[in-house]
Each structure stands twice: as C-alpha cells, then as structure tokens.
Short mmCIF file of C-alpha atoms and ligand atoms in Angstrom, two decimals:
data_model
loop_
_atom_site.label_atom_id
_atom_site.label_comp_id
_atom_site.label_asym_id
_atom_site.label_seq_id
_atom_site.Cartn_x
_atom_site.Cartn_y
_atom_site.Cartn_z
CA UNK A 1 10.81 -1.97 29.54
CA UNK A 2 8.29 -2.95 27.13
CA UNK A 3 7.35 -6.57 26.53
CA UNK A 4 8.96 -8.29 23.44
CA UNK A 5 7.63 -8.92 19.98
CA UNK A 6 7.72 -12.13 17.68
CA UNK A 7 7.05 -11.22 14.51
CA UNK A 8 6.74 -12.78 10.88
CA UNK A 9 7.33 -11.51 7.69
CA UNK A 10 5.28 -12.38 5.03
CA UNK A 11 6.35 -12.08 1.46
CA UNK A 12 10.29 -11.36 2.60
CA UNK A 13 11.07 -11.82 -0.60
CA UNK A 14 10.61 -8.69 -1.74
CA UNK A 15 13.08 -5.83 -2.39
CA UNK A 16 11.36 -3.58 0.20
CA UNK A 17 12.63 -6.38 3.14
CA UNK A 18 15.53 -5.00 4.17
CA UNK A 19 14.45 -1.09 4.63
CA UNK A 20 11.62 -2.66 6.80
CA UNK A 21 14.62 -4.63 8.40
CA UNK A 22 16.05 -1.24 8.93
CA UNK A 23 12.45 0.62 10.61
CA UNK A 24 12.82 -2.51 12.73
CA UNK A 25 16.18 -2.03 14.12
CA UNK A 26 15.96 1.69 14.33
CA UNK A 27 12.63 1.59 16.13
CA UNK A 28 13.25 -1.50 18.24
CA UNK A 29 13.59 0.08 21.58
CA UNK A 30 9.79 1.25 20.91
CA UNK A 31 9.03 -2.30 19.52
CA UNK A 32 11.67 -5.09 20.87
CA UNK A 33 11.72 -8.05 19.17
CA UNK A 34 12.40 -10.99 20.26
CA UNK A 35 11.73 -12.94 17.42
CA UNK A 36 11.27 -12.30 13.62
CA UNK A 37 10.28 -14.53 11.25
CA UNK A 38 10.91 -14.68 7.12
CA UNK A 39 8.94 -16.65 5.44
CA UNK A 40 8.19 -16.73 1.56
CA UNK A 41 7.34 -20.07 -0.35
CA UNK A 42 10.16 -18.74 -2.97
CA UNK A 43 13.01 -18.95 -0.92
CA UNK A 44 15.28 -17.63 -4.13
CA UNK A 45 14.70 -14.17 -3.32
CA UNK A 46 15.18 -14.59 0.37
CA UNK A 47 18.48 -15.91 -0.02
CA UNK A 48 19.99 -12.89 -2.20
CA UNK A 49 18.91 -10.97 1.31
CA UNK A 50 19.44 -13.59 3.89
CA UNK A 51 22.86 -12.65 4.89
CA UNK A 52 22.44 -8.81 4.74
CA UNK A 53 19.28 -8.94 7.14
CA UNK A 54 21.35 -11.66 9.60
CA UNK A 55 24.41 -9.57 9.70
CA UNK A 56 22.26 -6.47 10.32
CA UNK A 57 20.01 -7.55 12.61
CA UNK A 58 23.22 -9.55 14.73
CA UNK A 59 24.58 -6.29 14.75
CA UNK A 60 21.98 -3.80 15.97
CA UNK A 61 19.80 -6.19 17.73
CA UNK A 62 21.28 -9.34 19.34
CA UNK A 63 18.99 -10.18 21.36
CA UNK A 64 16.73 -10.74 18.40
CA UNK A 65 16.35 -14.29 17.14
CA UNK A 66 16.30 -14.57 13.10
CA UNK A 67 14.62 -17.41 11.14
CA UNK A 68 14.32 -17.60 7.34
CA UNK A 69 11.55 -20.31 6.44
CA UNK A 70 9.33 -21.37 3.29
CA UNK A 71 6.81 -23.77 5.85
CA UNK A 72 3.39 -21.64 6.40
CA UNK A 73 3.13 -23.52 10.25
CA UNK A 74 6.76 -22.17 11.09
CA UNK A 75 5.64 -18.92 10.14
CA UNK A 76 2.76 -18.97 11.91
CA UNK A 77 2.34 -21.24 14.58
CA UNK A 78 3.88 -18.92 17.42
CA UNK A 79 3.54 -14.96 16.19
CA UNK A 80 2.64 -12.13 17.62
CA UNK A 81 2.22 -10.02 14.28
CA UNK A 82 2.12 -11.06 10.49
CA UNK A 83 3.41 -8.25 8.49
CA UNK A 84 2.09 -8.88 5.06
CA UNK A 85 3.23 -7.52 1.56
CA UNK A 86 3.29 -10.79 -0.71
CA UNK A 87 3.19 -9.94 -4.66
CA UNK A 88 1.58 -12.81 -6.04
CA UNK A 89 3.17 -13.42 -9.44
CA UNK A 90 6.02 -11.04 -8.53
CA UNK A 91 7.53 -8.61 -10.98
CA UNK A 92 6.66 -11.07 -13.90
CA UNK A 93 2.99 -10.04 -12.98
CA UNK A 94 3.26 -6.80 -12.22
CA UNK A 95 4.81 -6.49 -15.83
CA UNK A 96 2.10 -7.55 -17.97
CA UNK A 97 -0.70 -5.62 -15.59
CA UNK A 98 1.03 -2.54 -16.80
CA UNK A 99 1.61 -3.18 -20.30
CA UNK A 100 -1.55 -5.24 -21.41
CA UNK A 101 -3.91 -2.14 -20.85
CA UNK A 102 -1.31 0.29 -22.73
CA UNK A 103 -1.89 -2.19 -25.76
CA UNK A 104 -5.79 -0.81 -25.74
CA UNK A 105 -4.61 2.59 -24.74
CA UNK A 106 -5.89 2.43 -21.07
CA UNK A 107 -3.57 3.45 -18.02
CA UNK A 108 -1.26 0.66 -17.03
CA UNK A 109 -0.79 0.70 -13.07
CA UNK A 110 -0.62 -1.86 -10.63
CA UNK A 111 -3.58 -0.92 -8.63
CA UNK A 112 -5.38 1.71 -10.55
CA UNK A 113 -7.93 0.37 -13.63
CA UNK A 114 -7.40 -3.09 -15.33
CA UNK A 115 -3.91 -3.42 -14.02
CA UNK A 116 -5.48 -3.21 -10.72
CA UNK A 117 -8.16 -5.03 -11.01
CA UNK A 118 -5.91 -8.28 -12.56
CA UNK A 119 -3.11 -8.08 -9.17
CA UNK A 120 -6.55 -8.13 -7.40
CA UNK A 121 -7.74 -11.04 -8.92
CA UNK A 122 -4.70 -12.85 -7.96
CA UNK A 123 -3.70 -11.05 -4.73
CA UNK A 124 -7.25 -12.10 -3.30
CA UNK A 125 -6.57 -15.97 -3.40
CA UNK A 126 -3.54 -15.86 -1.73
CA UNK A 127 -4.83 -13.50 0.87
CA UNK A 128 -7.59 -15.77 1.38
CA UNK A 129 -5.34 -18.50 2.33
CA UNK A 130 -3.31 -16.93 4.18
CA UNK A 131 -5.99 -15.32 7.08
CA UNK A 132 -6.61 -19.22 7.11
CA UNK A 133 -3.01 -20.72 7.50
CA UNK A 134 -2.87 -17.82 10.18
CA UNK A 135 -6.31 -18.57 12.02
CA UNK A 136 -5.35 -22.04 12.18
CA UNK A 137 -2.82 -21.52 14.68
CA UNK A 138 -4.24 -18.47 16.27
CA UNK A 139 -6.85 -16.06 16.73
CA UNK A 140 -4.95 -13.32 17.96
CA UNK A 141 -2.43 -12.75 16.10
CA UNK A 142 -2.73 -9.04 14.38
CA UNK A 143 -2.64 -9.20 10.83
CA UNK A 144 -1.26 -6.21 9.18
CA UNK A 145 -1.33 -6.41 5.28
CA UNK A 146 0.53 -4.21 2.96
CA UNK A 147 -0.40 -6.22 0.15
CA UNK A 148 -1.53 -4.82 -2.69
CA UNK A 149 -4.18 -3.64 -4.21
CA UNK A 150 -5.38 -2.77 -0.78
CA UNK A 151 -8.51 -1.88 -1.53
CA UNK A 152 -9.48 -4.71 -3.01
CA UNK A 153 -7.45 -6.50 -0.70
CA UNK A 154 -9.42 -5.12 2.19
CA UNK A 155 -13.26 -5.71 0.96
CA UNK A 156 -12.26 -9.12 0.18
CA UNK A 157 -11.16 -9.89 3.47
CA UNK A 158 -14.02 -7.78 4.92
CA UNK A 159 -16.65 -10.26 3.23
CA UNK A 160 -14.89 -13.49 3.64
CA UNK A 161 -13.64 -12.98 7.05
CA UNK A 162 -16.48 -10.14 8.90
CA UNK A 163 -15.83 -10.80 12.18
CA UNK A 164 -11.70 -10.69 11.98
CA UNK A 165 -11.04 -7.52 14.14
CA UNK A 166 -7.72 -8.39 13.86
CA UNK A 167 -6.73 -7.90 10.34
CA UNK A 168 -5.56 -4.15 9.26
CA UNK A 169 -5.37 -2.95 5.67
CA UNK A 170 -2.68 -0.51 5.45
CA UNK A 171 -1.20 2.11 2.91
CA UNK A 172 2.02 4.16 2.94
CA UNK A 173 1.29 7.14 0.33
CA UNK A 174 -0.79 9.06 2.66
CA UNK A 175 1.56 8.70 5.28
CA UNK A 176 4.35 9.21 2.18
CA UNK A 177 2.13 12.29 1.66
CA UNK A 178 2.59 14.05 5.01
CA UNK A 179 6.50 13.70 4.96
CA UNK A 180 6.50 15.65 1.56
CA UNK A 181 3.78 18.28 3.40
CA UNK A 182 5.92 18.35 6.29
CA UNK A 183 9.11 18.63 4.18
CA UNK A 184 7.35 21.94 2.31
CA UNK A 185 6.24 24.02 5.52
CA UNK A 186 9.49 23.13 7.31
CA UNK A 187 8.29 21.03 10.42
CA UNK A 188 8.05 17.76 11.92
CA UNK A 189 5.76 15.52 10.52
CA UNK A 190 5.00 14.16 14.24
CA UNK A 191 3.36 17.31 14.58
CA UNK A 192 0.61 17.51 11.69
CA UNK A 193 -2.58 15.54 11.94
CA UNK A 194 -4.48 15.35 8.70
CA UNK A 195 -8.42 15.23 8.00
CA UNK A 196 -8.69 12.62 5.02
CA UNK A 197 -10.91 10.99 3.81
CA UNK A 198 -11.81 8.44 0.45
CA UNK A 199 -11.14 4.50 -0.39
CA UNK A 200 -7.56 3.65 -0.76
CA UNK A 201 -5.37 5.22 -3.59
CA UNK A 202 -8.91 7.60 -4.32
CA UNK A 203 -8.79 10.04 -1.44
CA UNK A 204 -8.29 13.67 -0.25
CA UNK A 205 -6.88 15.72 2.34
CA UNK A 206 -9.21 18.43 3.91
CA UNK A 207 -7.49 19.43 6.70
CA UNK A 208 -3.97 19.82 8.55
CA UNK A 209 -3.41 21.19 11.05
CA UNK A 210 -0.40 21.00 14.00
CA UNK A 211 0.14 20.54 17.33
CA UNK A 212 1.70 23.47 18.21
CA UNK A 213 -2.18 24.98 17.50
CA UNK A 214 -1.02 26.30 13.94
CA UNK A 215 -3.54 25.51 10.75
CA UNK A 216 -1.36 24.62 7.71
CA UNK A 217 -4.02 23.83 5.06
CA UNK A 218 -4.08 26.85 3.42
CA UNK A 219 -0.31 27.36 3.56
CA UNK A 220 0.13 24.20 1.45
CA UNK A 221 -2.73 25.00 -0.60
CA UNK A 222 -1.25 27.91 -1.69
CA UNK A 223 2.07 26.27 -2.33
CA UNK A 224 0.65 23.49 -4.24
CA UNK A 225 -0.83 25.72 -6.16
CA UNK A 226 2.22 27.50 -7.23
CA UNK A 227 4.72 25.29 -7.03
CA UNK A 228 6.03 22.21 -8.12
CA UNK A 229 5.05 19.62 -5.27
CA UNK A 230 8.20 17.50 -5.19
CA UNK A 231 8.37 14.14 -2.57
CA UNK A 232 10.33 14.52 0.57
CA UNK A 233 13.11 12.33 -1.07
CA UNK A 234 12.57 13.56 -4.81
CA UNK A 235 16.23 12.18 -5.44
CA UNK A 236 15.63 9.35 -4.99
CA UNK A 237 12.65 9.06 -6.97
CA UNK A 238 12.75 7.80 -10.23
CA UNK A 239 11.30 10.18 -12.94
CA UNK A 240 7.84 8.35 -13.22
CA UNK A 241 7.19 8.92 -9.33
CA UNK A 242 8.43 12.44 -9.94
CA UNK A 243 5.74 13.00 -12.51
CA UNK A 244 3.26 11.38 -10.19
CA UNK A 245 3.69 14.19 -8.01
CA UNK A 246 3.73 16.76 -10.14
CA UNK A 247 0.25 15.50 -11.61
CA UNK A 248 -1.17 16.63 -7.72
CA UNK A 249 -0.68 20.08 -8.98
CA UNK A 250 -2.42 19.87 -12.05
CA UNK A 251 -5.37 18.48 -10.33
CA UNK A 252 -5.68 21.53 -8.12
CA UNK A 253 -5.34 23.87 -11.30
CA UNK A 254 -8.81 22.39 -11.92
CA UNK A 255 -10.60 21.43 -8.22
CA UNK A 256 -8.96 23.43 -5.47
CA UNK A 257 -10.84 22.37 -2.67
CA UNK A 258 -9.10 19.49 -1.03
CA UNK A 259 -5.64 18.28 -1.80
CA UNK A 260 -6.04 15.06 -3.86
CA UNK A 261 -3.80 11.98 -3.51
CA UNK A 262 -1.43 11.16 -6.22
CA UNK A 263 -3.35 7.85 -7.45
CA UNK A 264 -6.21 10.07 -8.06
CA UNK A 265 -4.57 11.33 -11.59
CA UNK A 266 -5.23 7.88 -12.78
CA UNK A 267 -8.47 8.64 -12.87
CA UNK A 268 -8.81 12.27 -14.03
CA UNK A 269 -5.77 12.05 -16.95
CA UNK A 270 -5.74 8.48 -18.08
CA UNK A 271 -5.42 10.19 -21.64
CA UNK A 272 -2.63 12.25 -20.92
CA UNK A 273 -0.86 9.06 -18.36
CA UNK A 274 -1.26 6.82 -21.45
CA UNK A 275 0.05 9.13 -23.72
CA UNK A 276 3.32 9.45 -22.09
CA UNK A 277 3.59 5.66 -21.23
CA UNK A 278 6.66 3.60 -23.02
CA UNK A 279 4.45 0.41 -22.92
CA UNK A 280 7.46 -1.80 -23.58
CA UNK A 281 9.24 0.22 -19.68
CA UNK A 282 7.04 0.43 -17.20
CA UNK A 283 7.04 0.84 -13.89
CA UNK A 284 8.02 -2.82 -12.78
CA UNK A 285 10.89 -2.50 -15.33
CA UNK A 286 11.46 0.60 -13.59
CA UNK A 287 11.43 -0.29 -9.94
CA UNK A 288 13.75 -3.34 -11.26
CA UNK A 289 16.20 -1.61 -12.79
CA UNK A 290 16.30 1.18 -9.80
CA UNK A 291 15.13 -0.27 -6.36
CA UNK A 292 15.97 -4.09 -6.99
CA UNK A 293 18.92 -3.63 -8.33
CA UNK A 294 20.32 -1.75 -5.75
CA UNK A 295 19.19 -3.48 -3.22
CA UNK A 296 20.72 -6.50 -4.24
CA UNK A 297 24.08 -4.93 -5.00
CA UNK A 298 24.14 -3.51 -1.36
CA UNK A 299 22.96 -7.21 0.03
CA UNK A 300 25.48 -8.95 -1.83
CA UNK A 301 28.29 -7.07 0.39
CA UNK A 302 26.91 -8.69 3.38
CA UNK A 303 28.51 -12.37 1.82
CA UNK A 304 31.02 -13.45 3.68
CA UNK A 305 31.44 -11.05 6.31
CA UNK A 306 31.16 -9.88 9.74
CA UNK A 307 30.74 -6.14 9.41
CA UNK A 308 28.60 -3.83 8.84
CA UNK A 309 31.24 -1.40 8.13
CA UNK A 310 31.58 -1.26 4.41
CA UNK A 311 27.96 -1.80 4.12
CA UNK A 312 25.57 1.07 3.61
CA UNK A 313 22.15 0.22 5.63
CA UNK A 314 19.05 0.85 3.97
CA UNK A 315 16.28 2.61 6.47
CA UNK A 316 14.05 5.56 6.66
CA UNK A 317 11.91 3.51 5.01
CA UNK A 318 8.24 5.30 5.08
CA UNK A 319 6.28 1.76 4.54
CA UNK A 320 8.82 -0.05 7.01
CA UNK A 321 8.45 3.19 9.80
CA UNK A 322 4.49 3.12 9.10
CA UNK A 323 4.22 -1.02 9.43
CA UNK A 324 6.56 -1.18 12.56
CA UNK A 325 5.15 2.52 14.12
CA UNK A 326 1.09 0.54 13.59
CA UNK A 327 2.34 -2.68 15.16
CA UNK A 328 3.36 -0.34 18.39
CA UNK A 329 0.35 1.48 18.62
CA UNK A 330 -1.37 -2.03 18.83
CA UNK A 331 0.98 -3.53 21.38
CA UNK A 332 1.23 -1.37 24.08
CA UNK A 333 -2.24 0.76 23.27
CA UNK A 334 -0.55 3.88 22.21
CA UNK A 335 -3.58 4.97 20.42
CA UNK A 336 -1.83 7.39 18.05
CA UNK A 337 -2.84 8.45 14.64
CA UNK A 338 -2.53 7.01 11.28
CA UNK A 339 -4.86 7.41 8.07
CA UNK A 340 -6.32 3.46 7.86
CA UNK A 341 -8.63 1.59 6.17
CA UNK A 342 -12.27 0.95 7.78
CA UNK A 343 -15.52 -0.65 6.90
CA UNK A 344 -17.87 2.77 6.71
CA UNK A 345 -20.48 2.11 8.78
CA UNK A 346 -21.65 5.74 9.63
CA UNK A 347 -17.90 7.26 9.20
CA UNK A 348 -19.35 8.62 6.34
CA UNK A 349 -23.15 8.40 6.66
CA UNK A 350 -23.52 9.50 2.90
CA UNK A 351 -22.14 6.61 1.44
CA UNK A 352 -22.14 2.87 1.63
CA UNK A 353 -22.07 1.10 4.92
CA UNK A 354 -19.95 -2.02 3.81
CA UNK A 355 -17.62 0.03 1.77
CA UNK A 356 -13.75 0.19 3.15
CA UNK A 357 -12.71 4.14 3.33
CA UNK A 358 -9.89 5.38 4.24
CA UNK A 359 -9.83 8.09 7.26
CA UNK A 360 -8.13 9.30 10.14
CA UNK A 361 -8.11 7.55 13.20
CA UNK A 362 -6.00 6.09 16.13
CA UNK A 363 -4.85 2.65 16.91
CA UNK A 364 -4.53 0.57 19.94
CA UNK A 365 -5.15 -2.41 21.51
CA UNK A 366 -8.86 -3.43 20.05
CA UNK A 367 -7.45 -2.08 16.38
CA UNK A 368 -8.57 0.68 14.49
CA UNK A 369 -10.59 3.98 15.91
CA UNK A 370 -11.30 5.90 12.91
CA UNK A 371 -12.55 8.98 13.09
CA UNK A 372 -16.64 9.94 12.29
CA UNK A 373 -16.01 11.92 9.06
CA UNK A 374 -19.12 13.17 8.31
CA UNK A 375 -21.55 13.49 4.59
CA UNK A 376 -19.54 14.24 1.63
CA UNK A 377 -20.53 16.64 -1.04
CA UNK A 378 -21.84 15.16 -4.43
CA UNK A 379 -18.66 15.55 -6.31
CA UNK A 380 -16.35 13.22 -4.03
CA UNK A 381 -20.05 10.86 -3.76
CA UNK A 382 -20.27 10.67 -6.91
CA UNK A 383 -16.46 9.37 -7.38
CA UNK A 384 -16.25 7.41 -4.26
CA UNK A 385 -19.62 5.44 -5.48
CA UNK A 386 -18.27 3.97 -8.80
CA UNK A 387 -15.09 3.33 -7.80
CA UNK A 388 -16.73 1.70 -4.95
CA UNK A 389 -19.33 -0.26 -7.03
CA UNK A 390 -15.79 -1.64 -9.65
CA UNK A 391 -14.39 -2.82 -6.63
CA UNK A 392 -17.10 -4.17 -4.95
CA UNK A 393 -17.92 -6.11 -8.49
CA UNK A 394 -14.75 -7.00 -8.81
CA UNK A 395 -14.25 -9.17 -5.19
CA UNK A 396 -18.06 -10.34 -6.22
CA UNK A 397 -16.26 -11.55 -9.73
CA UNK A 398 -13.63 -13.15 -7.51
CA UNK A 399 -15.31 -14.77 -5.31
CA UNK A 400 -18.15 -15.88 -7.60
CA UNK A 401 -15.90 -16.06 -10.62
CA UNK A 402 -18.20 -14.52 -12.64
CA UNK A 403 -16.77 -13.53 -15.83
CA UNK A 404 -20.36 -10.53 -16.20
CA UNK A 405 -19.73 -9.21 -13.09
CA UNK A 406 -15.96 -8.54 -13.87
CA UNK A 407 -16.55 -6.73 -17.17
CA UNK A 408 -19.05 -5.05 -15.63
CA UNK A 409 -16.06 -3.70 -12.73
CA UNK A 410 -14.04 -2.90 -15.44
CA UNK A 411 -16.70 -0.83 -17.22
CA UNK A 412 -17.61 1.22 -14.41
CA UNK A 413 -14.01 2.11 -13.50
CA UNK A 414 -13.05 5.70 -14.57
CA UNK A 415 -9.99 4.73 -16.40
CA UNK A 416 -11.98 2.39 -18.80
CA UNK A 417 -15.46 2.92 -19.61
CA UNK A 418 -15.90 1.75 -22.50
CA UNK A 419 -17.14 -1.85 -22.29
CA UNK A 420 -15.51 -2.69 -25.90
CA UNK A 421 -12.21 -2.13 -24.65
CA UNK A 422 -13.28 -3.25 -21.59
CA UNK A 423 -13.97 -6.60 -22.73
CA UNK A 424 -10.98 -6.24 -24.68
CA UNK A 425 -8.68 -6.21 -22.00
CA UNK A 426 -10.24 -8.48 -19.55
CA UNK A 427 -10.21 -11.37 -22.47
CA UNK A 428 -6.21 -10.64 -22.57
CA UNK A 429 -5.89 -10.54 -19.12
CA UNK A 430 -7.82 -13.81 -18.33
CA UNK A 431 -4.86 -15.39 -20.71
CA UNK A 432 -2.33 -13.90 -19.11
CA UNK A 433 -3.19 -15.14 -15.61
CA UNK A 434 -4.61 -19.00 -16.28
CA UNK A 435 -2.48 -19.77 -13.67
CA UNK A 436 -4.14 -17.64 -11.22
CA UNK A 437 -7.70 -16.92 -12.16
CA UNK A 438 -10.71 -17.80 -14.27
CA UNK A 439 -13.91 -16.30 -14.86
CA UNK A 440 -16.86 -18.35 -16.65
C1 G6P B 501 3.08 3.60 -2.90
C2 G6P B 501 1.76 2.92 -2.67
C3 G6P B 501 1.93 1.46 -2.59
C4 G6P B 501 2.65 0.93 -3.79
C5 G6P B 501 3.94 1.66 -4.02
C6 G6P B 501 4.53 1.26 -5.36
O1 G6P B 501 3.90 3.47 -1.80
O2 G6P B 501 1.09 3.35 -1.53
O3 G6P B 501 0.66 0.89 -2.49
O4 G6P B 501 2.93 -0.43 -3.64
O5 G6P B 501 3.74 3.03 -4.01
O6 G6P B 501 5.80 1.75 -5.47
P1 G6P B 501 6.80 1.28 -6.59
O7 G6P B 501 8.01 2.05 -6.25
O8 G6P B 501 6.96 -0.21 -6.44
O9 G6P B 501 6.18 1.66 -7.89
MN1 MN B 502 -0.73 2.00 -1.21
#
C-alpha cells in the first residue's frame, strides 16, 4: 500500500476545482490522500463548491480529511504537495487582457502577446509570495504550479528562486494534445511517447512513436494534413477552442515538418485571429458563460444533501489527471513521462542556457529528467529566440519595473511588433492593472 498524501490546493477557487477533485478521487488508489487542503484568500468562490467537493470526496474517499481555509500558514504549514493554479485578478482580469489588445487590433489571449504579458505581470507577484509563504514552513514540499502564463511564470521563479529543485512548471495542452492524437489513430494514449520540444504554448511535436514498437508520426501527419484535427472531446468544446484546433491544420498547409501546438497560431495569424475576434465576447466571457456556469449549476445540487446520486460528477479532467498523475511520479519515483518545463542548460545546446523549454522527460523523486534534445534548425531558433528574449524582458520589467524594458518585450513579441501600438497598449494596460503593477 502506498504511503498517504496531504495535499493543498491553491487557488480552489476556480471553476476547474472540482474536475481536479474528480482526477483525485478516481486516481486515489495510485495517490491516497490523506489530507487535502483548499485554500484561496477569496473564500466566495470556494463556498459555491464547498459542499459539492465535501460530499464527493465523503463519498469516494473517506478516509480523506477535507479542509477549506483562506489562512496561507493552514495551507501550508504541514503539506506534502501545493497544487497551484491561482488567477490573480480572476475573470475580471482575464477580461480586459483579451479585449484591451483587440481595441489596437492585436490578438487578445490570456497568455499569448500583450494579454499575456499583462496576467504575467500580475501572476508573477503573487507567485513570488507564494514560493515564500511555502518555504517558510518547508523546504520540501513539491510545488507544482499550473498557474498561468507558465512561461513567464516559470523564468520568474527560475531567477528569483535558482536553487528551488522543488518547484515544477506544468502545462496541460501538450498532454491535451496527445489525447486528441491518440483519439485519431485509435489507441491508448498510455502507449505514445512524444519527441517535443519549444518554450511553453510555442512548441512542436517531432516525433511519436508507441510502445507496442509502431511509429505514428507520419500517420498523423498525413491526417492532419487532410483532415480536420478535432480535440478528443470536440463536444464539449466551445466553438473558439474548436477553431483553435482547426488553426493546427492550417499551419501545416504552410510548414509540414513538425506538428505545431495550437498556441503557436497566435503567432503566425494574429491578422486573421483578430479579424474574427468579437472584442466585446471573448474567451473569459466564454469560459463563463460555458464552464462556470455549469459548474456551478452541478455544485449547487450538492446543498443540502447526502447523495451523490442525482449529482453528475465532473472528472476526466486532462489538467486534474496530468497534476495528480505528476504528483505520483514524484512520490513514489515512478519516473514516467510527461512533456515539462526545464531550464535549457545543454537540452538544447543551440539556444539559451537560462531559457525554460519545454521537452520530454520523466519524473521522480529528485523532479524533472528531461530529455537531451539536441540543436534546432534556424527556423524554430529563430522563433524560440524572440519569444525567448519578450519573455525574458518581460520578468526583467517585472522584477525591475522598468517601464523600457517592458515595451521593449512587447515589441519583440510576434503578435505586436510595432512599437507604436506597442506602446499603445502597454500605456492602457498599465491603467487597467494599478492595482497590480507599475512600471516607471
Ligand atoms: C489550455 C492551456 C492552459 C489554459 C487553458 C485555458 O489548457 O494549456 O494553459 O489555461 O487552456 O482554457 P480556457 O478554457 O480557460 O480558455
Ligand atoms: Mn498551458
């Protein structure tokens, strides 16, 4: 039987809680828990969920003790693994990160271009302060962030806390990814292990192949390029996520090589992205209107009850699965596979050494192993390099909140470029968080 697992929740707040509530249960013989921990300082949103994630967790694991707290020392002061995925500024935020940019017809995304680089701004902070409440109490305690934008997320911690093994940076859309792949050639995705590399939300598959000795890159090459590329649970998507896949295709109409991620179109069709944006419905108003919403109807049946039985629970969760599946690998040294952010090093000796990519690799007990990718061809460099440089600048900006260094990020990133609209945007987005950020 393997030992038990206290774990704390970190931003449990948020409407993606109780499908990570529901990897939990459903993996807990791999995992047990014996403890797991709630905490967000806005205990509002917790308590539309509180009574759904009691009754569930009563029910499918009893032996699991259940706190809900706003206090950063109860959270912290006895945990085996943080499991983080605040959203500083919540939905409000995320909001006006999308729809300020569309007003100077540049993309607006939560963590591509200027959207990305504002929830940066503020995620850092926060982040900050957290590794600290966490480190206070303990060293050891595994720190696996979700939070977003990870990539900024990621170097930030990298250069405020370099000797931190124990913080992970993770992402679900290339593990996302790989369900749709598997989904398409009609196996398990246990079976496929992917070559990747790039930074997070800017990388590229080059390889998949399976266990059972079979080489399935050129398969889905094929099919990717002629058909539509559809994710593993297309209905449930809403239509902008649908388009988001779709856009994978049209990349490989142009650069067939390696199979892109979906952030990439950011990048390589701003024009067309902003063209079809509604800038007054975005994606926040989106995910509010489809995710929240539901989420909260479905909790609200858990009031007053004892039973599960009229209530439909919400799992198969691909970030819950990937967050709980991670935290396994670590506790008992499984060393299994996952595509995970890294400091470079020499994983790609091409490129720069403090940059975070985003590989293959295993996980155990020490953390992340990721795999020794190799150079990269000028093309991917040459990408990888300014997107590196706008988020290098803009943790520097952060950090040093220096207002020339942040124009300058938003400059070199590929969905901006030009430094009037650059400056444009920043100025509007400096308003719109006061309450979060400055730059002088
Ligand atoms: C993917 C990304 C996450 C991101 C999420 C947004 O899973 O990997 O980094 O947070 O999409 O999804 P949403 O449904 O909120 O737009
Ligand atoms: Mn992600």
């Amino acid at each position: 039987m393997r030992s038990s697992n206290i774990i704390t929740i970190t931003g449990a707040g948020s409407a993606r809680t109780p499908a990570l509530v529901g990897s939990l249960v459903k993996l807990k013989e791999r995992f047990p828990l014996k403890k797991v921990i709630f905490y967000d300082i806005d205990s509002e949103r917790t308590s539309k969920m509180e009574d759904y994630i009691r009754l569930v967790l009563k029910t499918y694991s009893p032996e699991t003790e259940v706190v809900f707290t706003i206090d950063p020392d109860t959270a912290y002061e006895n945990t085996d693994f943080v499991f983080c995925q605040m959203r500083v500024g919540k939905n409000e935020m995320r909001s006006l990160d999308e729809k300020i940019p569309l007003k100077y017809d540049l993309v607006g995304q939560e963590t591509c271009g200027p959207g990305g680089f504002s929830y940066g701004m503020r995620s850092l902070g926060a982040m900050i302060e957290m590794v600290n409440q966490v480190r206070k109490h303990s060293k050891d305690t595994w720190i696996l962030n979700y939070t977003n934008p990870a990539a900024i997320v990621a170097l930030g911690l990298d250069k405020v806390f370099p000797e931190d093994k124990r913080i992970l940076n993770l992402c679900d859309q290339p593990y996302s990814l790989m369900r749709s792949f598997a989904k398409i050639l009609g196996v398990e995705q246990s079976i496929l292990r992917a070559t990747y590399f790039g930074l997070n939300h800017f990388g590229w598959f080059t390889e998949l192949k399976g266990t059972d000795g079979k080489d399935y890159y050129e398969t889905l090459k094929t099919y990717l390029r002629d058909y539509d590329f559809k994710p593993y649970n297309a209905e449930q998507r809403s239509k902008s996520w649908l388009d988001t896949y779709l856009r994978v295709n049209k990349y490989m109409n142009f650069f067939d090589e390696y199979i892109p991620t979906t952030y990439l179109q950011y990048y390589f069709f701003s024009e067309e992205i902003v063209s079809e944006s509604d800038p007054n419905y975005t994606r926040a108003d989106e995910a509010k209107d489809s995710r929240e919403k539901e989420v909260w109807e479905i909790c609200s049946k858990a009031v007053g009850t004892d039973s599960v039985d009229d209530i439909e629970i919400i799992t198969n969760s691909v970030f819950g699965d990937l967050m709980v599946e991670l935290a396994e690998s670590i506790a008992y040294d499984l060393h299994n596979e996952f595509i995970l952010m890294s400091r470079n090093n020499d994983i790609i000796p091409n490129f720069s050494k403090d940059a975070i990519v985003e590989v293959s690799g295993t996980v155990g007990k020490n953390g992340a192993n990721p795999y020794k990718y190799g150079d990269i061809k000028p093309f991917y460099k040459g990408l990888m390099e300014g997107q590196h440089a706008y988020e290098l600048l803009t943790v520097e900006a952060f950090l040093e909140k220096d207002y020339t260094k942040a124009l300058q990020a938003l400059t070199l990133n590929r969905t901006v470029v030009n430094p009037e609209k650059a400056k444009a945007v920043l100025d509007d987005l400096m308003e719109a968080n006061k309450d979060y950020w400055y730059l002088s």
